[in-house]
C-alpha positions as a LaTeX table, in Angstrom:
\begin{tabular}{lrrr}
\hline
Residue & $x$ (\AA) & $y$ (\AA) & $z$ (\AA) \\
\hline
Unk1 & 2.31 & 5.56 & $-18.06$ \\
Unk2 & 4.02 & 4.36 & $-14.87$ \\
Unk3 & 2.45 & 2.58 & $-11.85$ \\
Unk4 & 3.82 & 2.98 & $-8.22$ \\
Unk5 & 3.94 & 0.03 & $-5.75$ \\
Unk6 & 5.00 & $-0.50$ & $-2.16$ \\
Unk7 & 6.55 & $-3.77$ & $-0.27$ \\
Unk8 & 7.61 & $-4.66$ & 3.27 \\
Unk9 & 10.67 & $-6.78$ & 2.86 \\
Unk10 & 11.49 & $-9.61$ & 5.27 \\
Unk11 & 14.58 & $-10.94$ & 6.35 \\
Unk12 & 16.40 & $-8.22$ & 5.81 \\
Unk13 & 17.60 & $-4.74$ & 7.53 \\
Unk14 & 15.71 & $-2.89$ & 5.16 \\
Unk15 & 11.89 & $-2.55$ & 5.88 \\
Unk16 & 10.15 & $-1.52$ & 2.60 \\
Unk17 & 10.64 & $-1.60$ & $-1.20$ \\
Unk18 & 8.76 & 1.53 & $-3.36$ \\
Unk19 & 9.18 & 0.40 & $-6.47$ \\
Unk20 & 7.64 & 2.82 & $-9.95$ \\
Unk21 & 7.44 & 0.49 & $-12.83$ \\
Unk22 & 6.76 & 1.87 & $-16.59$ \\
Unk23 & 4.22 & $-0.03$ & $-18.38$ \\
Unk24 & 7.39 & $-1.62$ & $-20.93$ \\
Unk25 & 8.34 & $-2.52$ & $-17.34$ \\
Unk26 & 11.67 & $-0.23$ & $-17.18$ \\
Unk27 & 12.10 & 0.90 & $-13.96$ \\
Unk28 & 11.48 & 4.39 & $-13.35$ \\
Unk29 & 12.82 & 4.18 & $-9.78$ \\
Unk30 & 13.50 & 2.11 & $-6.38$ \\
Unk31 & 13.64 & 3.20 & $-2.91$ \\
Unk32 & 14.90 & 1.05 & $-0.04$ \\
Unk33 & 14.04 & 2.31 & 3.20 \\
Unk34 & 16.33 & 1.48 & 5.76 \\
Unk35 & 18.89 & $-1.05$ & 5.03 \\
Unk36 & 22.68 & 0.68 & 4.07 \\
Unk37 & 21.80 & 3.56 & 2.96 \\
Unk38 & 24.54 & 4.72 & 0.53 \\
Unk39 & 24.81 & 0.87 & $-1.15$ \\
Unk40 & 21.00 & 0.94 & $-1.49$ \\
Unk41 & 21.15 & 4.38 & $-3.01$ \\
Unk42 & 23.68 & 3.22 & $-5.55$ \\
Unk43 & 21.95 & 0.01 & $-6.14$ \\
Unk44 & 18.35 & 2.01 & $-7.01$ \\
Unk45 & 20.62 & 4.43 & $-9.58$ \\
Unk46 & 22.03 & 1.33 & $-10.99$ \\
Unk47 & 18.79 & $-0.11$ & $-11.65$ \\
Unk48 & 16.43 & 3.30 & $-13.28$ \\
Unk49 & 15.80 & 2.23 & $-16.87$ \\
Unk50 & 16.92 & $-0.95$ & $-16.47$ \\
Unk51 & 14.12 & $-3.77$ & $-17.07$ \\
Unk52 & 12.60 & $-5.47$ & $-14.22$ \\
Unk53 & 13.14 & $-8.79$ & $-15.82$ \\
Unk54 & 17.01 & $-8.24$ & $-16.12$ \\
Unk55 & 16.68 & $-6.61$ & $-12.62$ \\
Unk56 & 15.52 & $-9.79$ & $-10.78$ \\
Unk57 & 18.11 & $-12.47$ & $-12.84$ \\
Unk58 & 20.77 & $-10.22$ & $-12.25$ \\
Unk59 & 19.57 & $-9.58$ & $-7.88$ \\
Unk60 & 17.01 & $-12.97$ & $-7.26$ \\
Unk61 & 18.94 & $-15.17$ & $-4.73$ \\
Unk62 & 21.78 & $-13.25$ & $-3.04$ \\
Unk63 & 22.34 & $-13.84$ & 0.13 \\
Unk64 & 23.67 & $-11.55$ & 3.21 \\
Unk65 & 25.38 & $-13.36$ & 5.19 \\
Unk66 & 24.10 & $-16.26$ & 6.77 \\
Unk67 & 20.54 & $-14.85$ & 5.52 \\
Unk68 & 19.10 & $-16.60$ & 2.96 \\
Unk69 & 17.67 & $-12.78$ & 1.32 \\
Unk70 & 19.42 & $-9.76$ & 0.92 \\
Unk71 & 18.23 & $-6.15$ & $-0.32$ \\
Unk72 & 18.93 & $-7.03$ & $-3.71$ \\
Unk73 & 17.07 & $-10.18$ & $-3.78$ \\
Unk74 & 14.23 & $-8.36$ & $-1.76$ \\
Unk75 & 14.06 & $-5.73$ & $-4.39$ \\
Unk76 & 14.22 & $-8.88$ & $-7.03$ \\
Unk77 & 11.31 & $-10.49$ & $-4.93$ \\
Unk78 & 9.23 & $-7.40$ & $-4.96$ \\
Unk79 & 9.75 & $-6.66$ & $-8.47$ \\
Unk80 & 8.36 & $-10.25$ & $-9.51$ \\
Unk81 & 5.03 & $-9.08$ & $-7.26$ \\
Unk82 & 5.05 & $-5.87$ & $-9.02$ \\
Unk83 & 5.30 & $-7.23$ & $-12.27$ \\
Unk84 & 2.23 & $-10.00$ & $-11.61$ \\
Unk85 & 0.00 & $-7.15$ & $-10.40$ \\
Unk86 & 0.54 & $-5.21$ & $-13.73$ \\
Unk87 & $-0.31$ & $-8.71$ & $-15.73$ \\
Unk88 & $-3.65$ & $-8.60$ & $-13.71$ \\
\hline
\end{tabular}
């Protein structure tokens, strides 16, 4: 069984997170809207089947530029909400 959830990022160029989450919490799939389009669409294929848990220690706390968030650590940031609403 999966579960589908949906994020507005801040900081970033990238707007919202849609994020499908398997109950073992393996990614089923990302989408980034906006953002870089072809770096964001690698990133998500990177990440399908990948745990969220080794998702965010691998994205949490990259920066872009002098941002203190990127689209990585966004997606790492919305995973951890994603994975507290399925503890719920």
């Amino acid at each position: 069984m999966s579960k589908e959830f949906c994020y507005p990022n801040k900081g970033t160029c990238s707007t919202e997170t849609h994020i499908v989450l398997n109950d073992d919490h393996t990614i089923e799939s990302i989408e980034v809207v906006r953002g870089c389009n072809g770096n964001l669409k690698g990133i998500s294929s990177l990440l399908k089947g990948m745990k969220a848990e080794d998702a965010i220690a691998r994205m949490e706390g990259i920066h872009c530029g002098p941002r203190s968030t990127s689209c990585p650590d966004q997606i790492a940031q919305n995973l951890k909400k994603a994975l507290a609403e399925m503890a719920q």
